[in-house]
Short mmCIF file of C-alpha atoms in Angstrom, two decimals:
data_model
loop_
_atom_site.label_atom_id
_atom_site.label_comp_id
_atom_site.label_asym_id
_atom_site.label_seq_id
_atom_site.Cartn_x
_atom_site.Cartn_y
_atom_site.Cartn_z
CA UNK S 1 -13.18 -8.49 20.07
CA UNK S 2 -10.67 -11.10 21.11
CA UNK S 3 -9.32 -11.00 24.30
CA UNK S 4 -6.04 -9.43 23.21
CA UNK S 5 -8.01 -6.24 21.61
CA UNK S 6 -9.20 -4.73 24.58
CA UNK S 7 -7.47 -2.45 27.59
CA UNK S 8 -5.50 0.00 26.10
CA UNK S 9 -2.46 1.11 28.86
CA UNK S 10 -1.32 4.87 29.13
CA UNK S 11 2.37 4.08 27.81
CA UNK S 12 0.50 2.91 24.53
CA UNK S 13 -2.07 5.85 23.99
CA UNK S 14 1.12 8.05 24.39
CA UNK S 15 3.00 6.64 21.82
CA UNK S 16 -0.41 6.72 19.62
CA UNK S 17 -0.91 10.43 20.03
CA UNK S 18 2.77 10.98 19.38
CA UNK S 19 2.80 8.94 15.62
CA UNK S 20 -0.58 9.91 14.44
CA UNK S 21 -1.00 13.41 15.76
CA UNK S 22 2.76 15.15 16.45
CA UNK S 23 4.84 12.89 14.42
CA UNK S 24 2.07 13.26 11.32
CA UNK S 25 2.93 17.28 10.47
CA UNK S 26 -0.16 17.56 8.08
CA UNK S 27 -3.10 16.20 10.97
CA UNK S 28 -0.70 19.11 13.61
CA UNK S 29 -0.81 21.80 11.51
CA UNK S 30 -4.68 20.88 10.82
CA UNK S 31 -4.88 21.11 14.55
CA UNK S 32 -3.25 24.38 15.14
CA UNK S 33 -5.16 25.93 12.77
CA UNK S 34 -8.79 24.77 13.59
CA UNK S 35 -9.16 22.71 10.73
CA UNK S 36 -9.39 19.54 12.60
CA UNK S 37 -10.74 20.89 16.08
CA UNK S 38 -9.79 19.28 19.74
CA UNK S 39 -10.11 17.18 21.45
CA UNK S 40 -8.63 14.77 20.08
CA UNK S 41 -10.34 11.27 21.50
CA UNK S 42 -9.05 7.77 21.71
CA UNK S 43 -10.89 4.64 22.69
CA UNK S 44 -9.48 3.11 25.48
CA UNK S 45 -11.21 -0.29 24.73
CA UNK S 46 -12.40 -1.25 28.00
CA UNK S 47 -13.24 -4.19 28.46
CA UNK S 48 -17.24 -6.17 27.41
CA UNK S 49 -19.06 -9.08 29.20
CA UNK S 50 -16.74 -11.90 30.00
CA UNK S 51 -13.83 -10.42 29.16
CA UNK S 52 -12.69 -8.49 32.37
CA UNK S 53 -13.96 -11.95 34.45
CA UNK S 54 -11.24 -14.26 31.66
CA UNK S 55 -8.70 -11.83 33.14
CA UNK S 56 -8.76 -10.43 36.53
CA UNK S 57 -5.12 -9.78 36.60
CA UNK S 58 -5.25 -7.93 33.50
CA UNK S 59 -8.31 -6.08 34.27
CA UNK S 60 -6.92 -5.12 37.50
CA UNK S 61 -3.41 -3.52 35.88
CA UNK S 62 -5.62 -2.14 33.23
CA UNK S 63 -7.68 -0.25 36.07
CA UNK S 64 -4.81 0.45 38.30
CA UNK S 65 -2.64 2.10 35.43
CA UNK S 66 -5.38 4.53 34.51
CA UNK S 67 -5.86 5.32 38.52
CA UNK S 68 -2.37 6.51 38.53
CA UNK S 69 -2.19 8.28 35.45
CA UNK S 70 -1.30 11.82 36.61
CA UNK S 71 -3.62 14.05 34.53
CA UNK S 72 -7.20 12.49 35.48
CA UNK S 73 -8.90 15.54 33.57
CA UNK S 74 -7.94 13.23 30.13
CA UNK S 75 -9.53 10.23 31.15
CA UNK S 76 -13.15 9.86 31.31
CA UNK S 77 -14.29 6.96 33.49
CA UNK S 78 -17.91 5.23 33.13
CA UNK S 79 -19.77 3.17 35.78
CA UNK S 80 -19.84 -0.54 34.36
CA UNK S 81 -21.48 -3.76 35.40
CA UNK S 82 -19.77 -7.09 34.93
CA UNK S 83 -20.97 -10.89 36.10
CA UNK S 84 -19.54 -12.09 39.02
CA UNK S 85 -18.40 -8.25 39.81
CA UNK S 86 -19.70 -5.42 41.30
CA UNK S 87 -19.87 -2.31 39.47
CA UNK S 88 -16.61 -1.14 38.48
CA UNK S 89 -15.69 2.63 37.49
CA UNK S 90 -13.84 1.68 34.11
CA UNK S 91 -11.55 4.42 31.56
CA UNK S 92 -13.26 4.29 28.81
CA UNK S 93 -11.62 7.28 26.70
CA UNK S 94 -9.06 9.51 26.68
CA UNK S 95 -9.28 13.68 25.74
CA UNK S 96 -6.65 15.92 24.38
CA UNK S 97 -8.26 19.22 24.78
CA UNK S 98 -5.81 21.45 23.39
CA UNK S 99 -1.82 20.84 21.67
CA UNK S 100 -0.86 22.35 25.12
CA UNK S 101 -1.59 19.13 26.81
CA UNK S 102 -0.51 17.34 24.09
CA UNK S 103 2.80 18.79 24.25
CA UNK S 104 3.01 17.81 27.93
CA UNK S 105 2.00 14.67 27.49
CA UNK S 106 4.28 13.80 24.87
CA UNK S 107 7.33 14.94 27.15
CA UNK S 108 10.26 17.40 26.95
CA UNK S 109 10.65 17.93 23.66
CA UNK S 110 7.72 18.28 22.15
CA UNK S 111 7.29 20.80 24.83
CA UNK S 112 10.25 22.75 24.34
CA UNK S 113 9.37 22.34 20.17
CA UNK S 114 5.83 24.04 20.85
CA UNK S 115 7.04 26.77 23.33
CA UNK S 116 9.14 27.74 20.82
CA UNK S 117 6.65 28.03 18.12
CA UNK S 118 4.32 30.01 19.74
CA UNK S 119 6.82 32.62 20.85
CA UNK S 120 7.93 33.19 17.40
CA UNK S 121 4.94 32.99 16.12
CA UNK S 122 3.53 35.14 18.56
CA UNK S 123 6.68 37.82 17.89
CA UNK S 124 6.03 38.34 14.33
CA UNK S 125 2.09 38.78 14.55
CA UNK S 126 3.02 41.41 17.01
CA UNK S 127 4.84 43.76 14.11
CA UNK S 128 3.47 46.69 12.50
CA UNK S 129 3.69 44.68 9.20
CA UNK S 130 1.47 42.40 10.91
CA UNK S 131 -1.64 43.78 12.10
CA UNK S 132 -5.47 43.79 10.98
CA UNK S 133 -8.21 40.55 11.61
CA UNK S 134 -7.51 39.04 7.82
CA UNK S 135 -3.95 39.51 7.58
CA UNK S 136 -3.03 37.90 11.48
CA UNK S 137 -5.23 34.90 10.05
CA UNK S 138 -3.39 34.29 6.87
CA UNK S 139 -0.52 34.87 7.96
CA UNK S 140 -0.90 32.54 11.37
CA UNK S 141 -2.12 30.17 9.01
CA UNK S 142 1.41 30.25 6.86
CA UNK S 143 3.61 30.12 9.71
CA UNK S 144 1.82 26.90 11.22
CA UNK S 145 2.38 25.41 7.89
CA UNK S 146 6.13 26.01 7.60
CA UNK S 147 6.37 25.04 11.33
CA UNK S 148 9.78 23.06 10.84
CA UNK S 149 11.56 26.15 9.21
CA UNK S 150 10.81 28.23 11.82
CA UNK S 151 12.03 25.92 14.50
CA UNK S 152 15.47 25.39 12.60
CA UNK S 153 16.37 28.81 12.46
CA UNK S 154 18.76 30.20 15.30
CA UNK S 155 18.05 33.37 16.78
CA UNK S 156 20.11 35.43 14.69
CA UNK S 157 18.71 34.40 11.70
CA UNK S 158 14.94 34.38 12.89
CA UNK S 159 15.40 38.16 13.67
CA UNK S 160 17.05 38.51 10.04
CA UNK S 161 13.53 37.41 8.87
CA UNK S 162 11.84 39.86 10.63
CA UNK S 163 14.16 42.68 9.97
CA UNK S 164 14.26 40.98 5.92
CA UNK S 165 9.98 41.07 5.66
CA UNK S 166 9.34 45.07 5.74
CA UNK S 167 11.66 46.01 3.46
CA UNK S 168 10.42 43.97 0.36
CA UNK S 169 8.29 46.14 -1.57
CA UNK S 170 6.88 45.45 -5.55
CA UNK S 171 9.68 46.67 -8.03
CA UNK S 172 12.61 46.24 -5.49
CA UNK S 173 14.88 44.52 -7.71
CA UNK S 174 14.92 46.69 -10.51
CA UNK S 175 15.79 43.97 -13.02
CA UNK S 176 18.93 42.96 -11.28
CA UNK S 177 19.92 39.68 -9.74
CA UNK S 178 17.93 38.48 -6.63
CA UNK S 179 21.63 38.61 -4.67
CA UNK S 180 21.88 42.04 -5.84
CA UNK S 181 18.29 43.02 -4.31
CA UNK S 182 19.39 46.58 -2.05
CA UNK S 183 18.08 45.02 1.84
CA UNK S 184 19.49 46.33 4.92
CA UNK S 185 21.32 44.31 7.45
CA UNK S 186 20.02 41.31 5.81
CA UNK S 187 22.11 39.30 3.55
CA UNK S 188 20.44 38.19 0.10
CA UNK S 189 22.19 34.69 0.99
CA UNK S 190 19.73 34.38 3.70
CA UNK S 191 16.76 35.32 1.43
CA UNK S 192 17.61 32.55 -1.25
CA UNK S 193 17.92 29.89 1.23
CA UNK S 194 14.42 30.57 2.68
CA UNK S 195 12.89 31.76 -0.54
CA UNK S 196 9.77 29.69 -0.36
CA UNK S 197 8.30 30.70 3.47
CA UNK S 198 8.96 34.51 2.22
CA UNK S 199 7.36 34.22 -0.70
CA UNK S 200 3.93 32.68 0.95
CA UNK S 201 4.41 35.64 3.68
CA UNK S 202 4.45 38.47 1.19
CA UNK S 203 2.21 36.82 -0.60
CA UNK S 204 -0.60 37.18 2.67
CA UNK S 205 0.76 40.77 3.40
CA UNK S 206 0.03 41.48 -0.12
CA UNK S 207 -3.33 39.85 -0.47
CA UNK S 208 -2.10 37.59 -3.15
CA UNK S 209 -0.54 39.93 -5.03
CA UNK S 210 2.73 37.84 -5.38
CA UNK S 211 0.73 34.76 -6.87
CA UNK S 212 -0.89 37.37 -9.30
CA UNK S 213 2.44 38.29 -10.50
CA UNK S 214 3.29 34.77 -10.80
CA UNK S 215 5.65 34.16 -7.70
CA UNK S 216 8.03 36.37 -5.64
CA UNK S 217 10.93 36.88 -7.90
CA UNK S 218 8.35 38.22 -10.71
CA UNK S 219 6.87 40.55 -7.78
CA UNK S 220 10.48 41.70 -6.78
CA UNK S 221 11.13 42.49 -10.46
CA UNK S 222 14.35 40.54 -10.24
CA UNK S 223 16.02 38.26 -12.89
CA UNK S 224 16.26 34.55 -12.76
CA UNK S 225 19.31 33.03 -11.73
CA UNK S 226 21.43 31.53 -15.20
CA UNK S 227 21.10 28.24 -15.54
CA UNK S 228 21.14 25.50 -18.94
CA UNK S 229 24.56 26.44 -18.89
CA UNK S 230 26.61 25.41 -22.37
CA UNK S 231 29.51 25.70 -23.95
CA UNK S 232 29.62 28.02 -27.38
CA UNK S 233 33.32 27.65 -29.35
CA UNK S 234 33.91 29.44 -32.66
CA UNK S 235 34.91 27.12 -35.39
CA UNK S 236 35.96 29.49 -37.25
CA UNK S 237 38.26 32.63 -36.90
CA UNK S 238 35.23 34.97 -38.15
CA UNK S 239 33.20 34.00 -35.56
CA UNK S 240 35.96 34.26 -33.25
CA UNK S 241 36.15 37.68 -33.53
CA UNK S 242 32.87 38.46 -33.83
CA UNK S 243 32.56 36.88 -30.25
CA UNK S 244 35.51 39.69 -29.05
CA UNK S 245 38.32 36.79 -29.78
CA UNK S 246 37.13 34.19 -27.28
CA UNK S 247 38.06 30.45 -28.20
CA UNK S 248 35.52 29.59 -26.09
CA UNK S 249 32.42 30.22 -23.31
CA UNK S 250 29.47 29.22 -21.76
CA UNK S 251 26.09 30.67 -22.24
CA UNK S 252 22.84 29.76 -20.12
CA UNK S 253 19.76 29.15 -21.28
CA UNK S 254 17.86 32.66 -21.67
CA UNK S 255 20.77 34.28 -23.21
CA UNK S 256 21.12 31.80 -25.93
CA UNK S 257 17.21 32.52 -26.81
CA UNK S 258 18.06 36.17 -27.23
CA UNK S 259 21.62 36.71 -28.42
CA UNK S 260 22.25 36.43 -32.13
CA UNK S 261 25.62 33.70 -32.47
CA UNK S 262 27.51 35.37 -35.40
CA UNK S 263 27.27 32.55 -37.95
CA UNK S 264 25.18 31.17 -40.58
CA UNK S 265 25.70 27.52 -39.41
CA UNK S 266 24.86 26.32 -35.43
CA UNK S 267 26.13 22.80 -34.67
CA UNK S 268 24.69 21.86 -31.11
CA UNK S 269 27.00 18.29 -30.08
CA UNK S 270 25.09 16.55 -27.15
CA UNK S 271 28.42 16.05 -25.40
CA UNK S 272 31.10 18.47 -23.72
CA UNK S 273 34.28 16.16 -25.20
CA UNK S 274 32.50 15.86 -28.91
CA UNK S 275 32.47 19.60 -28.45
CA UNK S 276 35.99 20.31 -27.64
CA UNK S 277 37.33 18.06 -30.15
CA UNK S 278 35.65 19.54 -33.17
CA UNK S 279 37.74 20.50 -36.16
CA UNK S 280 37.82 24.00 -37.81
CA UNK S 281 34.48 24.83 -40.15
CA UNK S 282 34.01 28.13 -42.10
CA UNK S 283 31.10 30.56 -40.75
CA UNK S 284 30.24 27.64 -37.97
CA UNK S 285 29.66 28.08 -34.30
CA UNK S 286 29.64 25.19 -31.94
CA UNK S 287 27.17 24.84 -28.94
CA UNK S 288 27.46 21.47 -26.86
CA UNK S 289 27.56 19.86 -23.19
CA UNK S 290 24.09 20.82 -22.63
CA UNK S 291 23.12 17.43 -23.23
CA UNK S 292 19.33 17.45 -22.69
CA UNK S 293 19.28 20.89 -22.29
CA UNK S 294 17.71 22.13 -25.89
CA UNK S 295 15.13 24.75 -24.71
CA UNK S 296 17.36 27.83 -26.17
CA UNK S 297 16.57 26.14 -29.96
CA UNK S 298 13.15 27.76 -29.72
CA UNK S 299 14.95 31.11 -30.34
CA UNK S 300 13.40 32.92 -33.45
CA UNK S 301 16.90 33.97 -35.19
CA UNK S 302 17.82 30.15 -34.97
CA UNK S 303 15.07 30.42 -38.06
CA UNK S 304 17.48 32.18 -40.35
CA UNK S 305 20.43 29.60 -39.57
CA UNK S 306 21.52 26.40 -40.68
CA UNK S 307 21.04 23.97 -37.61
CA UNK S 308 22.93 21.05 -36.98
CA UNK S 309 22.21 18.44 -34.23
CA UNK S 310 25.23 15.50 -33.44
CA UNK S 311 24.34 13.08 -30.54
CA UNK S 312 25.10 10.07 -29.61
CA UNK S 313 22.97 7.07 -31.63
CA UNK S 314 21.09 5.45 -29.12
CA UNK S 315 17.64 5.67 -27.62
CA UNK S 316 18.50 8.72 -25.73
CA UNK S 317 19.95 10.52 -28.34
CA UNK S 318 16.83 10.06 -30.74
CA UNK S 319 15.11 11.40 -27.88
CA UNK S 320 16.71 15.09 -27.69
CA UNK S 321 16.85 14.88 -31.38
CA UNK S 322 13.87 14.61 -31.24
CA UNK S 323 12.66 17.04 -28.55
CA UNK S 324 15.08 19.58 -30.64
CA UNK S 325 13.46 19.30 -33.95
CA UNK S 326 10.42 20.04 -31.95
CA UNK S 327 11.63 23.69 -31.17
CA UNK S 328 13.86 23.99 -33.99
CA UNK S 329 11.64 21.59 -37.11
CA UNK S 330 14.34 23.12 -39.50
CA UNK S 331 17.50 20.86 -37.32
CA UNK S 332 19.25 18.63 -39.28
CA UNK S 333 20.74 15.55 -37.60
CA UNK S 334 24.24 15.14 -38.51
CA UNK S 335 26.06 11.81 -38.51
CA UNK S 336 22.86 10.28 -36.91
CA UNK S 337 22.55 7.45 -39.66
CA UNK S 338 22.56 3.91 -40.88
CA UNK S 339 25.55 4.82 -42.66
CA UNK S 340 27.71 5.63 -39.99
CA UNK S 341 26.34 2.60 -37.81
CA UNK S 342 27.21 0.38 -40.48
CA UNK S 343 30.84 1.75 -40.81
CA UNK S 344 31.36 1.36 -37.65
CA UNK S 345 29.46 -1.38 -36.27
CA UNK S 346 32.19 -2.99 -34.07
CA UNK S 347 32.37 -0.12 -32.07
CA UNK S 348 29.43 -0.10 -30.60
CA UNK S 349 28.06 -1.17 -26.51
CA UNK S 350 25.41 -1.65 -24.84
CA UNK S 351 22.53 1.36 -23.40
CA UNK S 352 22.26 1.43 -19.84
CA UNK S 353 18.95 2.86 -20.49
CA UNK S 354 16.64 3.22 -22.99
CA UNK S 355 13.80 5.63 -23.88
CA UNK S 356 10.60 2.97 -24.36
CA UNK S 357 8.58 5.20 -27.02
CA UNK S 358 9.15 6.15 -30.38
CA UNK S 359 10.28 10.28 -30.10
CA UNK S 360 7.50 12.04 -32.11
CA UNK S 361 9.36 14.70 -34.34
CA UNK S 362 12.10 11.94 -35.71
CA UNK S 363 12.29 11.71 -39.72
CA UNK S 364 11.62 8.27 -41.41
CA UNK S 365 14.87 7.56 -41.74
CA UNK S 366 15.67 8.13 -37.95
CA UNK S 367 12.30 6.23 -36.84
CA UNK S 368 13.66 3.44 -38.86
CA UNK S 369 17.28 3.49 -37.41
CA UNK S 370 15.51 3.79 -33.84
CA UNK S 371 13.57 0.47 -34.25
CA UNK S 372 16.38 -1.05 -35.82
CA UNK S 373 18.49 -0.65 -32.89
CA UNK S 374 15.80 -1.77 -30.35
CA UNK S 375 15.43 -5.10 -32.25
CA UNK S 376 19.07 -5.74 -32.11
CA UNK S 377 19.76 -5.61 -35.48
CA UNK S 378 23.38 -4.39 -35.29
CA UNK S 379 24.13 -6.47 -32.45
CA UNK S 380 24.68 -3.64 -29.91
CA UNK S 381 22.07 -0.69 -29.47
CA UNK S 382 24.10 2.12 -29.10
CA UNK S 383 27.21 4.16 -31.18
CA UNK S 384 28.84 6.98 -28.93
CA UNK S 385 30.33 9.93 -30.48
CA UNK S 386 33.57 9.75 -28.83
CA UNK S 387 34.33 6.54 -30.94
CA UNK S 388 33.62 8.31 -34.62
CA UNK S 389 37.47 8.63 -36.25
CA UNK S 390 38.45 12.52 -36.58
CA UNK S 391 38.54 12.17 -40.58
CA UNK S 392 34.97 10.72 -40.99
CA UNK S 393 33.95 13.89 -38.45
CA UNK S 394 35.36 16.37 -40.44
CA UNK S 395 34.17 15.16 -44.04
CA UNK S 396 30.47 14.52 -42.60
CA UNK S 397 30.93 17.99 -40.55
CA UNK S 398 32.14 19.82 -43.99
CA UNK S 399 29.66 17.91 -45.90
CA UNK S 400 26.62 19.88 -43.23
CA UNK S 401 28.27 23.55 -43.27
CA UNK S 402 28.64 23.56 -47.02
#
C-alpha cells in the first residue's frame, strides 16, 4: 500500500455509500428487501507500520476527522501500536446498520426520498387487498423494485392507484379496448401509463395468475391496442364497392390477418407514395406504407389470392421480400428484377444502409440480383420506386394481375 492508499476521510466514504449503494438502484432494492443484508461495511484503510510515522500531519487530520464525525455508533475504532508512537485508538471501519442511517447520512434528500417510500409503501400494505404473510411479502417485494415510480407519482395519482387495484378482477374487459375497461373514479389513461407496476401487483394478489394467462391485458380479457397500421386502396371500382365505396383506408395488423380483402389479386408496395400513385387494375387491391411491417401476410385466405410484393431494389428491400415470402411462399416480387435495373440504370443512388446477409427465402434470380448489387456491378446499389416511369408501372403492374 503506497502512502497515498491509506486514510480514508468521512467526506469520501459518504460520497462512496452514495454511488455504490443509493445511486446503484439494483444493490438498494437488494438492501430493502434482505437480499443483500446490513450493514453495509467499508474499510477505512488506516494506516500500517511506517506509514502513520511518514505522515504525522496526515495521520493527525485522518484521526481528528473521524473524532468529529457526528454519528460515532458507525465508526469502529481499534487500539493500534506504531514505532516512535504510543498506542493510538485508530477508525478502522465504518457500519451502515440499516437504509435509515443511510438515508441520514447521505443528507436531505435521500431522506425525504426514503420517508416517502416507506409511507406509501406502508399505506398500501395496510389495505384489505393487501393482507396475509405471503401476499405482504410479494407484494413489498414489487413495490421496492419499482421504487422510482412510486416516488414520481403526486398524491392524486398515488391514491388513483390504490382506488384503480381492487377493482381489477379476471374477465373485466369483456373483449373491449383496455381504455374502454368499466373502473370507477379512475381514468383508463392512468392505467396505460403505469401498465407495467399494475400488472406485477395483480400478478402477486393473484398468485401468478396474470403470468399464467400470459400478462395483464390477456387476464383483463381486453384487446390489444391496433397497431402495423397500412394503407388498403381499391384499384378497381369492384373492390371499391365491395369495401362500402371507400377510395381508401388503413388497416392494422390483426385485422388484415382476419378480414377477407375483396379481390383475387393483393399488391403490398413497401412505400406510402408508390401506393398512392398506383394506376387502376381490374379485381386488384392495394396494401402499402407498412414498409417492414409484413406480419398480416401470414393470413390463411392470402392462400387463395394472387400476391404481389413491389419494393424498393436494394438490400433492404430484398430483405422484406424476403421476410414476406416467408409468411406468404406463394408472393411474387413484382418489378424486383435485372430487367428493370438495367432500364433504368442511371437512376439509381447510393444505400445508406445495407442488410450484410443474404435474405433466406429470395428466388435465384433475386439472390443473384442481390449479390450483383453488393459488388457494384451497376455502379450504384440501390433503384427506388419513386423513380420507375408511370407507363413501365402500369404494363409490369397489368402484366402481374393478368
Amino acid at each position: 500500500m503506497s502512502e497515498r492508499d491509506w486514510g480514508l476521510m468521512p467526506e469520501e466514504v459518504i460520497e462512496r455509500l452514495r454511488e455504490k449503494e443509493w445511486h446503484s438502484r439494483r444493490t438498494l432494492k437488494a438492501r430493502l428487501k434482505g437480499e443483500r443484508p446490513f450493514p453495509v461495511s467499508v474499510s477505512l484503510r488506516p494506516p500500517r507500520g511506517q506509514e502513520a510515522v511518514s505522515d504525522l500531519e496526515r495521520f493527525h487530520r485522518f484521526i481528528s476527522a473521524w473524532k468529529a464525525f457526528p454519528d460515532q455508533g458507525c465508526v469502529q475504532w481499534e487500539s493500534r501500536s506504531f514505532r516512535q508512537l504510543s498506542l493510538q485508538e485508530v477508525p478502522v471501519r465504518f457500519l451502515v446498520r440499516n437504509v435509515g442511517v443511510l438515508a441520514e447520512l447521505l443528507g436531505d434528500e435521500e431522506r425525504t426520498a426514503l420517508a416517502a417510500w416507506e409511507r406509501r409503501i406502508s399505506f398500501i400494505l395496510a389495505e384489505p387487498f393487501a393482507q396475509g404473510e405471503d401476499v405482504q411479502r410479494e407484494l413489498f417485494s414489487a413495490l421496492v423494485d419499482n421504487l422510482d415510480v412510486l416516488r414520481k407519482f403526486s398524491e392524486d395519482d398515488f391514491k388513483l392507484l390504490v382506488r384503480l387495484i381492487p377493482q381489477l378482477c379476471p374477465g373485466l374487459g369483456g373483449g373491449h379496448y383496455l381504455r374502454a375497461l368499466p373502473v370507477v373514479h379512475v381514468d383508463t389513461k392512468f392505467m396505460e401509463q403505469n401498465f407495467q407496476l399494475l400488472e406485477r401487483l395483480i400478478d402477486v394478489l393473484y398468485v401468478g395468475d396474470v403470468t399464467a394467462s400470459g400478462g395483464l391485458l390477456e387476464w383483463l380479457n381486453c384487446r390489444k391496442s391496433p397497431k402495423g397500421w397500412s394503407f388498403v386502396r381499391p384499384l378497381c371500382s369492384c373492390s371499391q364497392s365491395a369495401l362500402g365505396g371507400l377510395p381508401i383506408l388503413q388497416m392494422d395488423t390483426e385485422t388484415l390477418l382476419g378480414f377477407e380483402l375483396p379481390a383475387s389479386n393483393v399488391l403490398v408496395v413497401e412505400n406510402a407514395q408508390t401506393g398512392l400513385a398506383l394506376p387502376s387494375l381490374d379485381n386488384t387491391i392495394a396494401v402499402f406504407g407498412g414498409g417492414k411491417n409484413v406480419s398480416w401476410l401470414s393470413a390463411p385466405w392470402l392462400y387463395s389470392r394472387n400476391v404481389g410484393y413491389w419494393g424498393d431494389i436494394d438490400s433492404e428491400g430484398f430483405s422484406i421480400l424476403s421476410d414476406a415470402r416467408r409468411r406468404c411462399p406463394g408472393i411474387e416480387s413484382v418489378m424486383m428484377d435485372e430487367s428493370t435495373v438495367e432500364a433504368f440504370s442511371l437512376r439509381m443512388v447510393d444505400e445508406p444502409s445495407s442488410v450484410d446477409f443474404v435474405p433466406g427465402f429470395l428466388e435465384e434470380h433475386e439472390a443473384e440480383l442481390f449479390h450483383r448489387l453488393r459488388e457494384g456491378a451497376f455502379g450504384k446499389p440501390r433503384l427506388e420506386q419513386e423513380r420507375l416511369p408511370a407507363d413501365y408501372v402500369l404494363q409490369c403492374l397489368t402484366n402481374w394481375a393478368s
